[in-house]
Amino acid sequence: MYRILSKEVLSDVVKLMDIEAPHVARRAAAGQFIIVRIDEFGERIPLTIADFDRDRGTITIIFQELGKSTIQLGKMNAGDSVASFAGPLGHPTEIENFGTVICMGGGVGIAPIYPIARALKQAGNKVISIIGARNKSLLFWEEKMRAVSDELIICTDDGSHGRKALVTEPLKEILDNKDQKIAKVWAIGPAIMMKFVTLATKPYEVPTIVSLNTIMIDGTGMCGGCRVLLEDGAQFVCVDGPEFNGHKVDWDNLLSRLSFYKDEEKKAVEHYDHKCRLENAVAKGEK
Amino acid sequence: MAELKPHERMKIKRHDMPNQDQLVRRGNYEEVALGYSEETARTEAERCLQCKDPKCVQGCPVGVMIPQFIKALREGDMVKAVEWMKVKNNLPAICGRVCPQEVQCEGSCILGKKGEAVAIGRLERFVGDYELSHRSCPLVKAPATGKKIAVVGSGPAGITCAVDTAREGHQVTMFESLHGPGGVLIYGIPEFRLPKAVVHGEISYAVDCLGIDLKTDHVIGRSFTLNELLEEYDAVFLGTGAGLPSFMRIPGINLNGVMSANEFLTRVNLMKAYQFPDYDTPVRIGRKVAVVGAGNVAMDAVRCSQRLLALQAAQTGEAPGEAHIVYRRSKDEVPARQEEVHHAEEEGVIFNFLTNPVEIIGDETRRVTGLKCVKMELGEPDASGRRKPVEIKGSEFVMEMDTVIMALGTNPNPIVFVDADGLERTKYGTAVADTERGRTKKKRVWAGGDVVTGAATVISAMGAGKRAAADINAFLKGEADWE
């Protein structure tokens, strides 16, 4: 069992947790992920590491409540424990001094882009960060991102905070600026956002790294459920990634694979809601 | 029973094991083979001729003392039967269920030359199950030696090595990357063939008796590397198995509805997807399933599919779907245990022999709709000694399918080789280790089981774990040098 040491509510549907897992924290690095399983009945959920503290032996995870498991996890509190916590999995981000780089985080993807931006900044890069979300309430870690960026651009789809724009708009403006050569771009967020970022950078031939979060079970190379089609064949996100050259990813294949269990995901949420309502009713003594 | 003469023993017919009804069991995950009663077991044991030079023992990868345990069993001395068993095999309830006895002990039994072999596997299971419920023969730990051993992986090789080294008094830590111990015994082999309670019973008993420190959720190569383990432990055993699935290189392999057998079996067995939504992990197979391959993993996958289809049909009221095996060779070359093939046939699995997939066909939503195959015929023997299947030109045809499961073998997982300089690998990705002692090319590191041989059997992995444990014990006592 792994204890939740603290919890922060970043928005109605985005939660942060520090989990006590020294065996994961000791070698954790930016770009890697963990697998968490809530209880005996739980599925194994891959989440990219948002932060880590090797001295305290903790891993910070940030998740958006989208399916049954993340909704259930979001209801847990400091002092509660999760049944399994494995990692750090996948390859760490390759960090070196590239020059000027852009770090893009979309929605809950702001969480994993943070340690990457921080590491790139520490390595001497000029870091331009672009973070975005549908609206202001889904944005978080603005100040933390600002602290590790030379420049921070904020976008929301509805204009409730920062620019009213998709993250690809400021990206294109920066790439159009001939005075500033961009060495590399990192983009983490919903698959559709990463797809459009790679489409935007492609004409400029700027290397673009994306971090993929696919359907996955074990996270150690065993199931192959996470396989992604690249130009030169299929690879496993868990052991070959999670970061890939975004220009080589077959995004349509990825998006269709992500949607394979949509009906079951819906059914699981309904089943869980029903169970919760029953439990509440019993607790209140209703019939 | 009075002492029988050999010709009287030879007159007794081999006893069948009662099975769950073939129509009933298609719709549940409960164990198929129900085991012998005590009376049947003792009568079957009477068939053994107690050969002076027992061939059965030579046929067993761990050399179980078969005549001795069978003699004790027929004399009704179960405690002694367990004792004899445990001299060489700590997991009889598991081996009795999953060993391919027909090519091992029973394949060598002298009675089998003219008639039917003694049902050694079923007797082994009977003794193992007795011990599971009676615990008459506790594992005893020798006084502490102060030496520390890391065992990586808690499958058949790892458990065997952990038990045999812990008994010597060493402090053993067993690392497992998944959330529970057992390796392929829990993620791969289905409940209806090997109940999880048997696996958990055997492992937790050994762990408790011998004070083995079991660390789940620890991925060696990531959480700790091999070189880091060597700083803390006197010896390291790698029993990490062969978990990396192979996919065919044919068009359509990344369509929705194509899975590795590992993914399918892990969803169903480890994550209990057949109980979705009570368990969170789903599995979706539609109504027509093709499993490509004909090994034990393929049989497990196709029989799991058959059950899922029956459960679905019971819910929807529709007729059950179809579960197919698609295999490029003929029935004679099928590598799976005979009993599994027989059970699959009884359960209504459709076998397509001499059929080779050439393309997976999908619709505009990228979902599988069919499997394009070509018919094969047998030609000259190949390197494996089996007749090589050759394509019949122009024989392509399409089988309508919703799901295609690839059961084509697995390779060792490369993660453990991170930060492990000197640990040599073959071009197939397996660790280089000698067969007799399990020593790798890296000092103080042993390896055994599928990580060395590629995908093989539970018992051969246990044999390798056992031999490595013996060498580790000798090495730590100073009885054997590394060089």
PDB file of N, CA and C in Angstrom, chain B residues 26 35 119 140 176 188 241 260 287 311 361 365:
ATOM      1  N   ARG B  26     -18.207 -24.145 -20.477  1.00  0.00           N
ATOM      2  CA  ARG B  26     -17.995 -23.079 -21.461  1.00  0.00           C
ATOM      3  C   ARG B  26     -18.439 -21.738 -20.925  1.00  0.00           C
ATOM      4  N   GLY B  35      -9.829 -33.323 -10.439  1.00  0.00           N
ATOM      5  CA  GLY B  35      -8.925 -34.036  -9.531  1.00  0.00           C
ATOM      6  C   GLY B  35      -9.464 -35.411  -9.153  1.00  0.00           C
ATOM      7  N   ALA B 119      -0.796 -42.366 -14.454  1.00  0.00           N
ATOM      8  CA  ALA B 119      -1.214 -40.954 -14.502  1.00  0.00           C
ATOM      9  C   ALA B 119      -0.441 -40.164 -13.442  1.00  0.00           C
ATOM     10  N   VAL B 140      11.351 -25.588   6.213  1.00  0.00           N
ATOM     11  CA  VAL B 140      12.153 -25.172   7.367  1.00  0.00           C
ATOM     12  C   VAL B 140      13.358 -24.396   6.888  1.00  0.00           C
ATOM     13  N   GLU B 176       9.039  -8.237  -7.836  1.00  0.00           N
ATOM     14  CA  GLU B 176       8.026  -8.511  -8.864  1.00  0.00           C
ATOM     15  C   GLU B 176       7.551  -7.179  -9.430  1.00  0.00           C
ATOM     16  N   GLY B 188      -0.901 -15.287 -17.043  1.00  0.00           N
ATOM     17  CA  GLY B 188      -1.038 -16.031 -18.282  1.00  0.00           C
ATOM     18  C   GLY B 188      -1.990 -17.208 -18.216  1.00  0.00           C
ATOM     19  N   GLY B 241      11.562 -14.128 -17.062  1.00  0.00           N
ATOM     20  CA  GLY B 241      10.648 -14.691 -18.046  1.00  0.00           C
ATOM     21  C   GLY B 241      10.793 -14.112 -19.436  1.00  0.00           C
ATOM     22  N   SER B 260      -2.207  -8.946 -28.616  1.00  0.00           N
ATOM     23  CA  SER B 260      -1.321 -10.062 -28.296  1.00  0.00           C
ATOM     24  C   SER B 260      -2.071 -10.966 -27.324  1.00  0.00           C
ATOM     25  N   ARG B 287     -17.966 -10.997 -31.630  1.00  0.00           N
ATOM     26  CA  ARG B 287     -18.608 -12.304 -31.663  1.00  0.00           C
ATOM     27  C   ARG B 287     -17.790 -13.370 -32.391  1.00  0.00           C
ATOM     28  N   LEU B 311     -20.511 -16.222 -21.950  1.00  0.00           N
ATOM     29  CA  LEU B 311     -21.042 -15.299 -20.937  1.00  0.00           C
ATOM     30  C   LEU B 311     -21.826 -14.166 -21.600  1.00  0.00           C
ATOM     31  N   ILE B 361      -7.996  -7.508 -42.041  1.00  0.00           N
ATOM     32  CA  ILE B 361      -8.807  -6.545 -42.792  1.00  0.00           C
ATOM     33  C   ILE B 361      -9.657  -5.736 -41.822  1.00  0.00           C
ATOM     34  N   THR B 365     -13.593   2.543 -39.796  1.00  0.00           N
ATOM     35  CA  THR B 365     -13.310   2.992 -38.428  1.00  0.00           C
ATOM     36  C   THR B 365     -12.071   2.296 -37.850  1.00  0.00           C
TER      37      THR B 365
END
